[in-house]
Amino acid sequence: MTNRTHATCPCAWLICLMGISSPCIAANLGDVKCDPGLQPAGGNEVGYALRGERCEGLYVQEVSGGTLEVVSFTENFKAYKSPNDKPLLLEWPALGDTQVQVRACSLRRKLYYRMDTLRAQKPPSYLWPSDILSRLELRRDEIGLLAWTEQPLATGRRTIHLPVRVTPQESPASAQQNAVESYRVVLLSNVELQEVYITLCPLDSNGRPGKPIRKSSKLDYGFYPADRPITLHISFSELNGAPDGLYSLSVGAELKNGNPKNAAEVCFFHPRGTPRRQVDGGKP
Amino acid sequence: MSKSGRSARRTHAGAAVGNEDLHELLRKKLAELNEHAAGNSGEIPPDQLASVERLSRAIRLADEVKPPNRWPPVLALIVALLLVSVLILIRVRQTEVTLDLAVTEMSFTLPAEKPVIGRSGVTQFGVSGVEDLKISPEIIPEFSGVHNVKMIRLMASSNSISAGAINTSALIPPSGTKVWLGRADMPRSYRLSLKPPRKDARVALNAEAQGEVNIAAPDVLTRPGNFDLGKSGVTFSFGASDIMDMDFVLSGNSDLQFYAQVPIENLGLSRIEEFSVPGKSLVTPVSTVLNGTLHLESLKGEKLELRAGELIRFSDSKGRIESLKLEGDRITFKFHGQVSGMQTGEAGASRNLMPNLLEWLKARQPLSLVWGSSLFIYALIISTLRWYRSGT
């Protein structure tokens, strides 16, 4: 059992995927299972519940402890105003045939919100109804987004994160204009940190790490309060050397009391060459 | 039922029928006697009168041996037992308590706009969730015209030439503000979080910094830097319409000046921890109590020791924090007020700590309870005796 300590983006399914077998991902498309451990909050309108192809809503929770985890891995974007009640188009780079778990969580303090859905690899996109987001008045920068799948790598299977691009449905062109050539990674910790260190490596065909692109490089922000997003960027230009486009991101931290703390290693897919999104159309 | 019981019942039933016959016979004889007397100028034959008198005496004797009705005492016993059960089972809706506790975290709501914390000296002061930051005077060029500062940390420099100092000003949140106060991992380190009651309400706090201060603001500065704010110092004003967190380290000679008699509501003494297992999350409430005492004032101050980790929760609470101190690795406070739905233990195995009516009466009306219970016991004994006699 893993002691999870952050409120907003529980990683049960992530752990599930990181395990040897994955009953979660083995489910058929549309066979979305809501996390039974989350107690819905806020009534039927916004409580965590099955809503079509996704489980979404608020749950009762307030968590403490010492977890440090990656809660969002998206393409970087310039701030834009998301129109109310218009679906958001989530896209990710296609990789293999295995289904993709998509998870959104709230980065707003003490707002316990989550969305889970299970998608086929093709098309590598999901049109996400934003009715709940609108009701909760969640801004784009208050949402953490992860998409991951499981792929065979060397002798075993590994969880591969697929960076998500988010665009308002009716204005993909403006999203292209707003896109920045980097990834935006958001970390959350339930305790205040003294410093955060990043190690970034390409992975070879056998899943072994190559020469580090960044090796224990500190963020040097000077202030990492508990329960507040810690954002870091990975530029596309620094990502090279991975034959299959797979990279490993390790996040380590020093707590205020000097003790070390590590987040689970994140293996992510960066498709070589640009533009990245010319895959199987866009809409589901 | 035993044979003797059945025969006794038959005997009693037969006696009752016989009594009715005798009554009928007496009525007939009296009627005949009346008729005879009326027809004979009021003369009654002595033998007939003697016969009626004997019959009347026989009826009286028969009435004396008639079995008493058993049900009234039984009903009285049932009513008395029901009454006592109600007194034991029904709990008072609200009770007055005093809590004297040491905790790691606590939360409450401020029902009125009143000063909560006075000026306090800190060595580090970090604020996150900031929506407005004003620096007065504007002597730090990096912050001029910048409006997107979401978090900032000030740290007093220990440089012996130009040592810095940071003081927080009085905190007066709007009414309805939710407050969380908890210790952090380091000694004398704490987090105070404030959430305004509405979107249009704001929480605000000022901090004054002097001398050399190290400032970290990831949204503005590429890396933390030292700034000499001079002897006259600079005032940082923080404001937010959502949760604003303040992480601070108290300076060695300073205490958090929490005002006495601060009215509060909805006192919370637990947090929730989540454990993840494949496919689901397990959510468990965890007590923040380290130790302390609960005094039930409505039960004449009856004391209940609370152990470390003992979960105590209220469905509602309203009262005053009489005192609050931050002591190294703990927060000690004294709360006095009215609570309802007071329980200990986890859901499913919880114990209701609200006094029942019997306890309440015992504490409030001891004389009435003594009289009432004496009468009850007396009635019980009498009923039992009558029951016993009626069966023999």
XYZ file of C-alpha atoms in Angstrom:
676
model
C 0.000 0.000 0.000
C 1.299 3.373 -0.911
C 0.691 6.268 1.383
C -0.642 8.960 -0.838
C -0.637 12.379 0.475
C -1.877 14.740 -2.114
C -5.466 15.601 -2.432
C -6.002 16.602 -5.953
C -4.616 13.874 -8.180
C -4.638 10.428 -6.610
C -2.412 8.015 -8.496
C -4.155 4.725 -7.850
C -4.584 3.986 -11.509
C -1.087 5.208 -12.234
C 0.224 2.690 -9.734
C -2.090 0.147 -11.294
C -0.538 0.822 -14.670
C 2.956 0.764 -13.265
C 2.320 -2.660 -11.843
C 2.886 -5.928 -13.630
C -0.649 -6.398 -14.823
C -3.171 -3.746 -15.522
C -6.819 -4.588 -15.062
C -7.651 -0.936 -15.388
C -6.272 -0.563 -18.867
C -7.441 -3.980 -19.946
C -11.011 -2.792 -19.750
C -12.889 -2.227 -22.953
C -13.271 1.238 -24.283
C -16.086 2.923 -22.524
C -15.836 0.480 -19.647
C -14.717 3.250 -17.348
C -14.601 2.297 -13.709
C -14.952 5.088 -11.241
C -12.574 4.946 -8.317
C -14.685 3.315 -5.569
C -12.548 4.875 -2.860
C -13.594 8.385 -3.729
C -16.667 9.566 -1.916
C -18.633 11.905 -4.174
C -19.234 15.401 -2.865
C -21.371 18.339 -3.846
C -24.502 16.410 -4.814
C -25.418 14.754 -8.104
C -24.705 17.774 -10.218
C -20.990 17.955 -9.561
C -20.219 14.824 -7.459
C -17.687 12.290 -8.737
C -19.751 9.875 -10.836
C -19.951 8.097 -14.138
C -20.933 10.621 -16.811
C -21.097 8.918 -20.193
C -17.582 7.857 -21.140
C -15.910 9.369 -18.145
C -16.005 9.556 -14.376
C -15.898 13.133 -13.290
C -16.694 15.409 -10.390
C -15.898 16.436 -6.869
C -15.048 14.087 -4.068
C -14.716 14.460 -0.318
C -11.122 14.524 0.568
C -8.448 16.326 2.386
C -5.153 14.603 2.371
C -1.900 15.162 4.110
C 1.456 13.466 4.182
C 4.539 13.777 2.091
C 3.950 12.733 -1.489
C 5.632 14.451 -4.366
C 4.141 13.598 -7.726
C 3.747 14.654 -11.300
C 0.118 15.687 -11.759
C 0.210 17.250 -15.202
C 2.180 16.680 -18.369
C 0.951 18.808 -21.216
C 2.226 20.791 -24.110
C 3.009 24.251 -22.950
C 0.509 26.913 -23.845
C -0.016 30.587 -23.556
C -2.879 31.491 -21.315
C -6.200 31.664 -23.100
C -9.735 32.082 -21.948
C -11.684 28.890 -22.290
C -15.269 29.438 -23.431
C -17.909 28.223 -21.034
C -19.663 24.925 -21.700
C -17.725 24.258 -24.911
C -15.933 20.923 -25.033
C -12.164 20.854 -24.855
C -10.221 18.818 -27.354
C -7.531 16.697 -25.723
C -4.931 15.205 -28.046
C -1.869 13.097 -27.465
C 0.759 11.467 -29.688
C -0.261 8.014 -30.900
C 1.836 5.223 -29.500
C 1.105 1.502 -29.927
C -2.340 -0.028 -29.785
C -2.993 -0.125 -26.074
C -5.710 2.004 -24.590
C -4.906 5.323 -23.012
C -5.920 6.410 -19.543
C -6.672 10.116 -19.368
C -6.924 11.839 -16.024
C -7.638 15.414 -15.073
C -7.395 16.788 -11.564
C -7.768 20.108 -9.858
C -4.717 22.143 -8.995
C -6.842 24.550 -6.968
C -6.340 24.312 -3.211
C -8.849 22.136 -1.393
C -10.949 21.518 -4.480
C -11.052 17.755 -4.834
C -11.954 17.169 -8.433
C -11.046 14.371 -10.801
C -11.904 13.128 -14.283
C -10.968 9.650 -15.506
C -11.582 8.177 -18.899
C -10.208 5.269 -20.871
C -9.659 5.862 -24.600
C -8.566 3.840 -27.602
C -5.256 4.844 -29.147
C -7.051 5.730 -32.379
C -8.082 8.419 -32.702
C -5.583 9.801 -30.152
C -7.927 12.431 -28.894
C -10.905 13.017 -26.666
C -13.567 15.664 -26.818
C -14.011 16.509 -23.181
C -17.372 18.048 -22.194
C -16.622 21.055 -20.033
C -19.948 21.358 -18.234
C -18.504 20.303 -14.876
C -15.434 22.484 -15.346
C -17.686 25.439 -16.077
C -19.802 24.804 -13.010
C -16.697 24.638 -10.865
C -15.240 27.663 -12.658
C -11.952 25.852 -13.081
C -9.512 27.796 -15.204
C -7.202 26.045 -17.622
C -4.185 26.648 -15.405
C -6.052 25.090 -12.487
C -6.353 21.715 -14.225
C -3.711 19.022 -14.212
C -3.847 16.597 -17.140
C -2.172 13.258 -17.627
C -2.486 10.631 -20.344
C -0.643 7.367 -20.142
C -0.519 3.982 -21.741
C 1.401 0.782 -21.253
C 3.978 -0.410 -23.736
C 6.365 -3.352 -23.938
C 9.883 -2.160 -23.371
C 12.809 -4.578 -23.225
C 11.779 -7.383 -20.893
C 8.710 -5.833 -19.314
C 5.921 -3.358 -19.811
C 6.235 0.243 -18.794
C 3.895 3.093 -18.285
C 4.508 5.741 -20.905
C 3.113 9.224 -20.436
C 1.780 10.945 -23.506
C 1.937 14.740 -23.368
C -1.539 16.199 -23.782
C -2.459 19.169 -25.889
C -5.595 21.016 -24.803
C -7.532 23.234 -27.161
C -11.015 24.695 -27.074
C -13.020 22.734 -29.626
C -14.036 25.588 -31.846
C -10.715 27.355 -31.967
C -7.939 24.879 -32.728
C -6.206 27.485 -34.882
C -5.782 29.851 -31.971
C -4.456 26.970 -29.917
C -1.831 26.319 -32.565
C -0.865 29.960 -32.342
C -0.688 29.745 -28.581
C 1.371 26.574 -28.567
C 4.873 26.903 -27.228
C 7.613 24.515 -28.209
C 7.972 22.941 -24.822
C 6.247 20.685 -22.363
C 4.748 21.923 -19.151
C 5.139 19.574 -16.197
C 3.332 20.281 -12.934
C 4.392 18.772 -9.631
C 2.539 18.782 -6.348
C 3.891 18.098 -2.909
C 2.002 17.939 0.353
C 4.871 19.333 2.322
C 6.953 22.397 1.715
C 10.143 21.638 -0.177
C 13.538 23.224 0.135
C 14.654 22.449 -3.409
C 13.583 20.388 -6.422
C 16.014 18.522 -8.664
C 15.341 17.289 -12.184
C 17.039 14.506 -14.094
C 16.090 14.032 -17.732
C 17.457 11.164 -19.834
C 16.711 9.670 -23.235
C 15.874 5.968 -23.173
C 17.376 3.544 -25.633
C 15.445 0.757 -27.379
C 15.857 -1.445 -24.327
C 14.539 1.182 -21.984
C 17.937 1.921 -20.523
C 18.732 5.560 -19.736
C 21.283 7.259 -21.945
C 23.449 10.302 -21.274
C 21.445 12.691 -19.070
C 20.113 15.826 -20.716
C 19.690 17.314 -17.249
C 21.322 15.699 -14.267
C 20.004 16.648 -10.830
C 19.609 20.172 -12.053
C 17.862 22.256 -9.441
C 14.907 24.443 -10.256
C 16.141 27.167 -7.900
C 12.725 28.782 -7.438
C 13.472 29.406 -3.781
C 9.916 28.716 -2.588
C 7.961 25.484 -3.013
C 4.928 25.719 -0.717
C 2.900 22.606 0.041
C -0.172 21.893 -2.081
C 0.699 24.509 -4.671
C 1.646 23.624 -8.247
C 5.343 23.628 -9.056
C 5.703 24.142 -12.791
C 8.729 23.265 -14.883
C 9.263 23.326 -18.614
C 11.028 20.930 -20.917
C 11.923 22.513 -24.226
C 11.466 20.414 -27.379
C 14.923 21.528 -28.436
C 16.607 19.766 -25.547
C 14.896 16.461 -26.260
C 17.145 14.388 -28.466
C 19.061 11.148 -28.372
C 16.115 8.771 -27.873
C 15.728 6.387 -30.816
C 12.102 5.630 -29.995
C 11.256 9.076 -28.661
C 11.116 7.860 -25.074
C 12.537 9.906 -22.238
C 12.741 9.492 -18.511
C 11.988 12.323 -16.111
C 12.997 11.892 -12.487
C 12.075 14.446 -9.875
C 13.844 14.541 -6.547
C 13.350 17.013 -3.755
C 14.891 18.069 -0.506
C 12.398 18.654 2.273
C 12.690 21.609 4.609
C 14.096 19.304 7.268
C 16.803 18.122 4.874
C 15.316 14.721 4.135
C 15.166 13.630 0.495
C 11.924 12.908 -1.322
C 11.473 11.418 -4.765
C 8.572 11.332 -7.157
C 7.964 8.202 -9.202
C 9.985 8.258 -12.422
C 7.932 9.389 -15.390
C 8.650 7.870 -18.754
C 7.222 9.991 -21.572
C 6.933 9.865 -25.330
C 8.146 12.747 -27.451
C 7.501 11.976 -31.119
C 10.551 12.841 -33.163
C 10.103 15.497 -35.817
C 7.429 18.171 -35.941
C 4.622 18.858 -36.423
C 3.643 16.180 -33.908
C -0.092 16.005 -34.319
C -0.581 14.687 -37.811
C -2.127 11.491 -36.578
C -5.466 9.992 -37.558
C -7.405 13.179 -37.689
C -8.339 14.812 -34.502
C -11.837 14.294 -33.313
C -13.063 11.183 -31.650
C -48.601 -23.033 32.076
C -48.775 -25.399 35.086
C -51.823 -27.423 36.058
C -52.192 -25.597 39.358
C -52.100 -22.281 37.491
C -54.835 -23.381 35.120
C -57.020 -24.710 37.984
C -56.437 -21.478 39.935
C -57.563 -19.476 36.932
C -60.637 -21.712 36.532
C -61.389 -21.286 40.235
C -61.117 -17.500 39.932
C -63.367 -17.524 36.855
C -65.947 -19.733 38.562
C -65.913 -17.523 41.622
C -66.604 -14.489 39.468
C -69.650 -16.190 37.855
C -70.891 -17.308 41.270
C -70.612 -13.757 42.592
C -72.788 -12.469 39.763
C -75.441 -15.135 40.555
C -75.431 -14.171 44.207
C -75.796 -10.501 43.277
C -78.767 -11.436 41.063
C -80.316 -13.558 43.788
C -79.873 -10.754 46.324
C -81.525 -8.258 43.935
C -84.469 -10.695 43.480
C -84.850 -11.296 47.203
C -84.757 -7.578 47.941
C -87.404 -6.994 45.288
C -89.639 -9.691 46.801
C -89.044 -8.251 50.260
C -90.008 -4.791 49.003
C -93.162 -6.147 47.414
C -94.052 -8.036 50.570
C -93.423 -5.008 52.752
C -95.480 -2.804 50.466
C -98.415 -5.244 50.605
C -98.237 -5.708 54.389
C -97.948 -2.151 55.672
C -94.176 -2.304 55.779
C -94.014 -5.460 57.757
C -91.043 -7.714 56.925
C -90.861 -11.236 58.232
C -87.767 -11.580 60.444
C -86.740 -14.861 58.866
C -86.803 -13.401 55.366
C -84.834 -10.344 56.504
C -82.269 -12.583 58.195
C -81.988 -14.604 54.997
C -81.310 -11.460 52.906
C -78.763 -10.261 55.467
C -76.934 -13.596 55.325
C -76.927 -13.455 51.549
C -75.558 -9.895 51.598
C -72.795 -10.944 54.006
C -71.915 -13.894 51.763
C -71.601 -11.560 48.766
C -69.294 -9.225 50.719
C -67.137 -12.177 51.718
C -67.050 -13.400 48.133
C -65.970 -9.919 46.935
C -63.145 -9.914 49.445
C -61.670 -13.112 48.017
C -62.072 -11.894 44.366
C -58.654 -11.935 42.596
C -57.166 -8.430 42.124
C -56.619 -7.040 38.609
C -52.947 -7.693 37.652
C -52.637 -5.283 34.745
C -52.349 -1.865 36.394
C -49.046 -2.667 38.146
C -47.689 -4.323 34.986
C -48.550 -1.279 32.938
C -47.009 0.972 35.565
C -43.800 -1.063 35.403
C -43.679 -0.897 31.593
C -44.275 2.848 31.589
C -41.567 3.335 34.216
C -39.074 1.217 32.249
C -39.907 3.106 29.053
C -39.379 6.380 30.824
C -35.974 5.335 32.146
C -34.998 3.946 28.730
C -35.914 7.234 27.094
C -33.820 9.092 29.650
C -30.849 6.848 28.891
C -31.244 6.629 25.122
C -32.082 10.199 24.239
C -29.129 12.533 24.239
C -29.145 16.248 24.628
C -28.958 18.086 21.315
C -26.311 20.515 22.410
C -23.891 20.606 25.298
C -21.361 22.970 26.763
C -17.749 21.810 26.684
C -14.244 23.041 27.344
C -11.458 21.528 25.291
C -7.896 21.824 26.474
C -5.888 20.214 23.705
C -2.525 19.876 22.015
C -2.893 19.224 18.281
C -0.855 19.217 15.099
C -3.563 20.856 13.011
C -6.892 22.526 13.549
C -9.485 24.347 11.534
C -12.362 26.676 12.338
C -14.549 29.394 10.911
C -14.582 32.975 12.134
C -18.203 34.112 12.569
C -17.284 37.763 13.084
C -14.778 40.231 11.744
C -12.409 40.547 14.668
C -8.651 40.686 15.124
C -7.314 37.148 15.321
C -3.554 37.460 15.328
C -1.474 40.425 16.385
C 1.889 41.629 15.172
C 4.355 38.735 15.179
C 8.044 38.460 14.382
C 9.053 35.833 11.839
C 12.298 34.827 10.197
C 10.612 33.404 7.086
C 7.296 34.341 5.614
C 5.969 32.680 2.485
C 2.586 33.481 1.002
C 0.964 31.471 -1.791
C -2.365 31.849 -3.524
C -1.754 35.591 -3.737
C -3.914 37.558 -6.149
C -2.833 41.059 -5.166
C 0.602 42.072 -4.027
C 1.419 45.659 -3.240
C 4.859 46.708 -2.169
C 5.102 50.071 -0.534
C 7.274 51.964 -1.185
C 8.069 50.444 -4.565
C 11.786 50.182 -4.121
C 12.226 46.742 -5.709
C 12.384 47.344 -9.467
C 11.762 43.704 -10.365
C 8.246 43.955 -8.919
C 7.292 47.257 -10.535
C 4.197 46.867 -12.658
C 4.069 43.113 -12.078
C 0.605 41.733 -11.351
C 0.991 37.987 -11.645
C 2.750 37.194 -8.394
C 1.055 34.074 -7.036
C 3.619 33.215 -4.411
C 6.424 34.970 -2.625
C 8.759 34.095 0.198
C 10.609 36.572 2.382
C 13.492 35.397 4.523
C 15.268 37.668 6.966
C 18.979 37.652 6.352
C 21.197 36.812 9.278
C 23.902 39.027 7.878
C 25.454 40.729 10.895
C 25.929 44.051 9.076
C 22.431 44.488 7.753
C 20.352 41.829 9.463
C 16.804 41.669 8.183
C 13.605 41.560 10.179
C 10.089 40.606 9.174
C 6.930 41.307 11.145
C 3.413 40.377 10.221
C 0.721 42.917 11.029
C -2.582 42.249 12.755
C -4.801 39.781 10.922
C -8.482 40.751 10.710
C -10.207 38.398 8.267
C -13.794 39.028 7.117
C -16.585 37.211 8.927
C -17.128 33.685 7.674
C -13.451 33.145 6.870
C -12.349 29.546 7.165
C -9.023 29.128 8.957
C -6.615 26.199 8.973
C -3.629 26.248 11.283
C -1.049 23.483 11.353
C 2.535 22.836 12.217
C 5.129 22.155 9.521
C 8.061 19.779 9.579
C 10.592 22.214 11.001
C 10.664 23.573 14.567
C 8.689 26.803 14.980
C 7.351 26.399 11.422
C 3.620 26.643 10.811
C 1.087 27.123 8.070
C -1.901 29.410 8.398
C -4.446 29.204 5.587
C -7.391 31.525 5.110
C -10.350 31.090 2.822
C -12.761 34.001 2.426
C -16.445 33.125 2.737
C -17.451 34.411 -0.682
C -15.850 35.262 -3.982
C -16.457 38.938 -3.430
C -14.798 38.855 -0.012
C -11.046 39.108 0.350
C -8.527 38.070 2.922
C -5.600 40.411 3.375
C -2.453 40.594 5.427
C 0.501 42.938 5.603
C 4.083 42.144 6.415
C 6.793 44.663 7.120
C 10.361 43.833 6.203
C 13.512 45.757 7.034
C 17.197 45.362 6.322
C 18.509 42.632 4.099
C 15.830 40.204 3.049
C 16.063 37.262 0.687
C 13.087 37.214 -1.665
C 11.923 34.264 -3.755
C 9.079 34.795 -6.210
C 9.137 32.142 -8.964
C 6.674 34.108 -11.118
C 8.858 37.207 -11.110
C 12.440 36.409 -10.186
C 14.465 33.787 -12.061
C 16.101 32.882 -8.784
C 15.913 34.068 -5.175
C 17.895 37.175 -4.427
C 18.923 39.398 -1.532
C 17.405 42.849 -1.345
C 18.329 45.617 1.043
C 15.035 47.133 2.105
C 16.652 49.756 4.304
C 15.994 50.672 7.897
C 12.646 52.267 7.156
C 11.579 49.031 5.566
C 8.961 47.973 3.068
C 5.363 46.886 3.545
C 4.139 43.912 1.547
C 0.333 43.747 1.273
C -1.113 40.406 0.240
C -4.697 39.853 -0.802
C -6.722 36.941 -2.187
C -10.307 35.972 -2.899
C -9.551 32.248 -2.569
C -7.388 30.246 -0.185
C -4.239 32.097 0.817
C -1.540 30.080 2.580
C 1.024 31.607 4.867
C 4.046 29.494 5.738
C 6.068 31.103 8.465
C 8.890 30.405 10.854
C 8.607 32.251 14.131
C 11.696 34.115 15.198
C 13.419 32.854 18.329
C 12.066 35.501 20.668
C 8.575 35.803 19.211
C 5.294 34.004 19.659
C 2.249 34.082 17.473
C 0.059 36.700 19.106
C -3.266 34.886 18.881
C -5.828 37.058 20.603
C -7.768 35.638 23.538
C -11.514 34.998 23.380
C -11.692 34.733 19.597
C -15.190 33.577 18.627
C -15.140 30.571 16.305
C -17.448 27.985 14.741
C -17.069 24.544 13.163
C -13.968 23.447 15.019
C -12.185 20.639 13.162
C -9.590 18.361 14.744
C -8.899 15.857 12.016
C -7.472 15.579 8.574
C -8.051 12.921 5.948
C -5.353 10.686 4.584
C -5.584 8.756 1.397
C -3.961 5.448 0.651
C -3.914 4.209 -2.900
C -4.226 0.610 -3.889
C -4.714 -0.560 -7.470
C -8.104 0.468 -8.708
C -9.229 2.519 -5.779
C -8.328 5.015 -3.112
C -8.890 4.457 0.590
C -9.737 7.587 2.458
C -9.360 7.656 6.233
C -9.916 10.516 8.659
C -6.954 10.935 10.978
C -7.037 12.726 14.300
C -4.713 15.660 14.824
C -5.028 15.399 18.611
C -1.785 14.794 20.493
C -3.335 14.828 23.948
C -5.704 16.816 26.071
C -8.870 16.938 28.077
C -12.510 17.359 27.294
C -14.603 18.891 30.076
C -18.347 18.346 29.838
C -19.545 21.520 31.516
C -23.188 20.462 31.488
C -22.170 17.434 33.570
C -20.526 19.600 36.211
C -17.211 19.639 34.331
C -16.888 15.865 34.053
C -13.436 15.212 32.600
C -12.584 12.954 29.678
C -8.951 12.416 28.736
C -8.245 12.352 25.017
C -5.322 10.214 23.943
C -2.948 10.827 21.048
C -4.687 10.055 17.775
C -8.145 9.831 19.310
C -10.564 11.060 16.731
C -13.054 13.602 18.019
C -15.530 15.383 15.815
C -18.596 17.559 16.095
C -21.498 18.053 13.741
C -21.578 21.635 14.923
C -19.624 23.754 17.347
C -19.742 27.358 18.384
C -17.750 29.105 21.052
C -14.492 30.884 21.745
C -10.848 30.026 21.595
C -9.826 31.309 24.981
C -6.123 30.914 24.306
C -3.889 29.507 21.589
C -0.138 28.986 21.591
C 2.305 27.603 19.067
C 4.718 25.460 21.025
C 7.531 23.912 19.036
C 5.982 20.818 17.510
C 2.407 21.424 18.605
C -0.463 23.852 18.860
C -2.076 24.107 22.266
C -5.419 25.798 22.686
C -8.422 26.088 24.962
C -11.893 26.137 23.457
C -15.080 26.808 25.365
C -18.461 26.590 23.728
C -21.537 24.684 22.703
C -21.169 21.573 20.576
C -23.543 19.057 19.057
C -23.048 15.622 17.528
C -19.846 15.039 19.513
C -18.325 11.636 18.719
C -15.039 9.811 19.145
C -13.674 6.986 17.053
C -13.988 6.267 13.381
C -17.286 6.037 11.559
C -18.873 2.655 12.213
C -17.128 2.245 15.556
C -17.759 5.676 16.946
C -18.939 6.531 20.447
C -21.447 9.268 21.074
C -20.109 11.608 23.720
C -23.206 13.756 23.985
C -24.665 13.346 27.509
C -27.966 11.473 27.744
C -30.967 12.953 29.517
C -30.374 10.848 32.637
C -26.791 12.120 32.948
C -28.011 15.634 32.273
C -30.713 15.358 34.943
C -28.231 13.839 37.352
C -25.930 16.815 36.899
C -28.581 19.520 36.682
C -31.479 18.272 38.844
C -29.990 15.828 41.353
C -32.825 16.326 43.913
C -35.531 15.737 41.322
C -33.685 12.660 40.149
C -33.360 11.303 43.709
C -37.073 11.863 44.341
C -38.045 10.451 41.004
C -35.844 7.385 41.291
C -36.988 6.777 44.913
C -40.608 6.886 43.812
C -39.816 4.630 40.914
C -38.070 2.051 43.102
C -40.888 2.253 45.671
C -43.484 1.725 42.956
C -41.450 -1.110 41.541
C -41.264 -2.875 44.906
C -44.979 -2.388 45.572
C -45.877 -3.621 42.121
C -43.657 -6.656 42.486
C -45.153 -7.468 45.875
C -48.697 -7.128 44.584
C -47.780 -9.248 41.630
C -46.337 -11.880 43.910
C -49.381 -11.823 46.215
C -51.831 -11.999 43.382
C -50.177 -15.155 42.125
C -50.328 -16.981 45.481
